[in-house]
């Protein structure tokens, strides 16, 4: 079972941007937010979703796997670090490899930037900045047992499918119990390739 990590509960997000502001205060990247607040159907809905690094585990984080400079390290406890500034060459391989769209390239600095689970805090048992300020609990830091004690009956997913690839993550998503499908399909459905319908 998962240890202490972030659980994302999209149904609780109100788009207040508190997580984005708090992330800017993190000492390792002060002034820049590593969390993205995505609006799923902007203009038609107020639905929003905080996007943090999912800290992929299986077989290894795709961003780290494709880094030609070995700039993205994974700690022994599974946290995928942001690129080491002394090694990153700004090639954007990690940006293209991430199935969740998390890493970004700082064009001025020519460096990759992404959430590292506030490792300067979580390594000492403190919650990440984003989870400490979330007023609705859309970002919950703890164990799955703590989450389920607070929210009885909740289901979580840490395995996602992207086409033929299955990705297991260190951060989990809260999934409505009545809509559970394992593993959880990620991304948008592919319906057409080169003009040919590929729906089954």
Short mmCIF file of C-alpha atoms in Angstrom, two decimals, residues 17-198:
data_model
loop_
_atom_site.label_atom_id
_atom_site.label_comp_id
_atom_site.label_asym_id
_atom_site.label_seq_id
_atom_site.Cartn_x
_atom_site.Cartn_y
_atom_site.Cartn_z
CA UNK A 17 -5.52 29.14 -6.90
CA UNK A 18 -4.38 28.91 -3.25
CA UNK A 19 -2.20 25.91 -4.20
CA UNK A 20 -0.59 27.87 -7.04
CA UNK A 21 0.24 30.79 -4.73
CA UNK A 22 1.57 28.51 -1.98
CA UNK A 23 3.78 26.63 -4.43
CA UNK A 24 5.53 29.90 -5.31
CA UNK A 25 6.69 30.11 -1.68
CA UNK A 26 8.57 26.79 -1.74
CA UNK A 27 12.25 27.44 -1.04
CA UNK A 28 13.58 25.26 -3.86
CA UNK A 29 11.86 27.35 -6.57
CA UNK A 30 10.73 30.54 -4.83
CA UNK A 31 8.73 32.81 -7.13
CA UNK A 32 7.71 30.07 -9.60
CA UNK A 33 4.74 27.77 -9.21
CA UNK A 34 5.26 24.11 -10.08
CA UNK A 35 1.56 23.28 -9.85
CA UNK A 36 -0.81 23.84 -12.74
CA UNK A 37 -4.47 24.59 -12.21
CA UNK A 38 -6.28 23.33 -15.27
CA UNK A 39 -9.80 24.34 -16.23
CA UNK A 40 -11.27 21.30 -17.93
CA UNK A 41 -13.91 23.06 -20.06
CA UNK A 42 -13.09 26.76 -19.80
CA UNK A 43 -15.92 29.00 -20.90
CA UNK A 44 -18.57 26.32 -20.37
CA UNK A 45 -17.82 25.07 -16.85
CA UNK A 46 -16.14 26.19 -13.64
CA UNK A 47 -14.65 22.70 -13.19
CA UNK A 48 -10.95 22.83 -12.37
CA UNK A 49 -8.21 20.37 -11.52
CA UNK A 50 -4.89 20.84 -9.75
CA UNK A 51 -2.12 19.09 -11.70
CA UNK A 52 0.94 18.06 -9.73
CA UNK A 53 3.72 15.67 -10.66
CA UNK A 54 2.35 12.13 -10.36
CA UNK A 55 5.81 10.74 -9.43
CA UNK A 56 5.54 7.79 -11.78
CA UNK A 57 6.96 4.50 -10.55
CA UNK A 58 6.50 1.82 -13.17
CA UNK A 59 8.85 0.92 -14.70
CA UNK A 60 10.57 4.26 -14.07
CA UNK A 61 9.32 7.82 -14.42
CA UNK A 62 9.06 8.49 -18.19
CA UNK A 63 10.64 11.95 -17.77
CA UNK A 64 13.72 10.46 -16.06
CA UNK A 65 13.90 7.60 -18.54
CA UNK A 66 14.28 9.89 -21.57
CA UNK A 67 16.63 12.48 -20.02
CA UNK A 68 19.89 12.31 -22.01
CA UNK A 69 21.81 14.16 -19.30
CA UNK A 70 20.61 12.05 -16.33
CA UNK A 71 19.41 15.30 -14.77
CA UNK A 72 16.18 13.89 -13.29
CA UNK A 73 16.87 11.79 -10.23
CA UNK A 74 14.42 9.61 -8.31
CA UNK A 75 14.89 9.38 -4.54
CA UNK A 76 14.87 6.06 -2.67
CA UNK A 77 11.34 6.83 -1.48
CA UNK A 78 10.06 7.35 -5.05
CA UNK A 79 10.01 11.14 -5.37
CA UNK A 80 10.89 12.24 -8.92
CA UNK A 81 13.01 15.36 -8.48
CA UNK A 82 12.96 18.35 -10.78
CA UNK A 83 15.95 18.47 -13.10
CA UNK A 84 19.35 19.15 -11.56
CA UNK A 85 20.20 22.66 -12.79
CA UNK A 86 23.88 21.70 -13.21
CA UNK A 87 22.97 18.87 -15.61
CA UNK A 88 19.74 19.94 -17.39
CA UNK A 89 20.29 20.95 -21.01
CA UNK A 90 16.74 22.19 -21.62
CA UNK A 91 16.07 19.68 -24.40
CA UNK A 92 12.39 19.19 -23.42
CA UNK A 93 12.50 15.39 -23.81
CA UNK A 94 10.87 15.17 -20.36
CA UNK A 95 8.08 17.52 -21.42
CA UNK A 96 7.24 15.30 -24.37
CA UNK A 97 7.55 12.04 -22.41
CA UNK A 98 5.29 12.93 -19.47
CA UNK A 99 1.81 11.46 -20.04
CA UNK A 100 0.32 13.91 -17.51
CA UNK A 101 1.77 17.10 -19.07
CA UNK A 102 3.60 18.14 -15.92
CA UNK A 103 7.20 19.26 -16.69
CA UNK A 104 7.63 22.69 -18.27
CA UNK A 105 10.69 24.35 -19.73
CA UNK A 106 11.68 27.75 -18.36
CA UNK A 107 12.66 29.29 -21.69
CA UNK A 108 14.74 32.07 -20.13
CA UNK A 109 16.73 29.75 -17.88
CA UNK A 110 16.64 26.87 -20.41
CA UNK A 111 15.80 24.50 -17.55
CA UNK A 112 13.07 21.99 -16.80
CA UNK A 113 10.77 22.90 -13.91
CA UNK A 114 8.32 20.59 -12.16
CA UNK A 115 6.84 19.64 -8.80
CA UNK A 116 9.21 17.67 -6.57
CA UNK A 117 6.59 17.01 -3.85
CA UNK A 118 8.14 19.81 -1.76
CA UNK A 119 10.90 17.36 -0.90
CA UNK A 120 12.54 19.90 1.39
CA UNK A 121 9.36 19.54 3.52
CA UNK A 122 8.08 16.00 2.92
CA UNK A 123 11.49 14.45 3.68
CA UNK A 124 10.96 15.76 7.23
CA UNK A 125 7.32 14.68 7.57
CA UNK A 126 5.75 18.04 6.65
CA UNK A 127 2.99 18.30 4.05
CA UNK A 128 3.71 19.94 0.68
CA UNK A 129 2.84 23.64 0.52
CA UNK A 130 -0.11 23.10 -1.84
CA UNK A 131 -1.82 20.58 0.45
CA UNK A 132 -1.38 22.76 3.54
CA UNK A 133 -3.41 25.63 2.05
CA UNK A 134 -6.10 23.81 0.04
CA UNK A 135 -9.36 24.96 1.69
CA UNK A 136 -11.49 22.08 0.39
CA UNK A 137 -9.10 19.13 0.66
CA UNK A 138 -8.81 18.70 -3.11
CA UNK A 139 -5.11 18.13 -2.34
CA UNK A 140 -4.80 15.78 0.64
CA UNK A 141 -1.43 14.70 2.05
CA UNK A 142 -1.28 11.54 4.11
CA UNK A 143 -1.76 7.79 3.79
CA UNK A 144 -4.60 6.08 1.99
CA UNK A 145 -5.82 4.86 5.38
CA UNK A 146 -5.94 8.45 6.70
CA UNK A 147 -7.79 9.57 3.58
CA UNK A 148 -10.35 6.77 3.87
CA UNK A 149 -10.84 7.41 7.59
CA UNK A 150 -11.69 11.05 6.80
CA UNK A 151 -13.71 10.21 3.67
CA UNK A 152 -15.35 6.79 4.15
CA UNK A 153 -15.97 4.79 0.99
CA UNK A 154 -13.57 6.77 -1.18
CA UNK A 155 -11.62 4.89 -3.87
CA UNK A 156 -8.16 5.87 -5.11
CA UNK A 157 -6.33 5.08 -8.33
CA UNK A 158 -2.58 4.96 -8.90
CA UNK A 159 -2.53 3.10 -12.23
CA UNK A 160 -3.43 4.81 -15.49
CA UNK A 161 -3.55 3.62 -19.10
CA UNK A 162 -2.37 5.71 -22.04
CA UNK A 163 -3.01 3.76 -25.24
CA UNK A 164 -0.91 0.60 -24.93
CA UNK A 165 1.11 1.90 -21.96
CA UNK A 166 0.23 1.46 -18.30
CA UNK A 167 1.74 3.89 -15.80
CA UNK A 168 1.79 3.36 -12.02
CA UNK A 169 2.17 6.52 -9.95
CA UNK A 170 3.30 7.55 -6.48
CA UNK A 171 0.55 10.19 -6.25
CA UNK A 172 -3.05 8.94 -6.37
CA UNK A 173 -6.31 10.27 -7.74
CA UNK A 174 -9.63 10.00 -5.89
CA UNK A 175 -12.10 8.19 -8.14
CA UNK A 176 -15.89 8.13 -7.66
CA UNK A 177 -16.74 4.65 -6.35
CA UNK A 178 -19.60 4.19 -8.80
CA UNK A 179 -17.35 4.94 -11.77
CA UNK A 180 -14.35 2.81 -10.89
CA UNK A 181 -12.60 1.32 -13.90
CA UNK A 182 -9.19 -0.29 -13.36
CA UNK A 183 -6.78 0.85 -14.50
CA UNK A 184 -8.03 4.39 -15.00
CA UNK A 185 -7.89 5.51 -18.64
CA UNK A 186 -5.63 8.54 -19.06
CA UNK A 187 -5.62 11.24 -21.70
CA UNK A 188 -8.19 11.55 -24.46
CA UNK A 189 -9.62 8.53 -26.30
CA UNK A 190 -8.00 7.83 -29.65
CA UNK A 191 -10.77 7.52 -32.23
CA UNK A 192 -8.92 8.08 -35.48
CA UNK A 193 -5.40 7.50 -36.77
CA UNK A 194 -4.47 8.73 -40.26
CA UNK A 195 -8.14 9.07 -41.14
CA UNK A 196 -9.04 5.51 -40.06
CA UNK A 197 -11.56 4.87 -37.28
CA UNK A 198 -9.84 2.82 -34.55
#
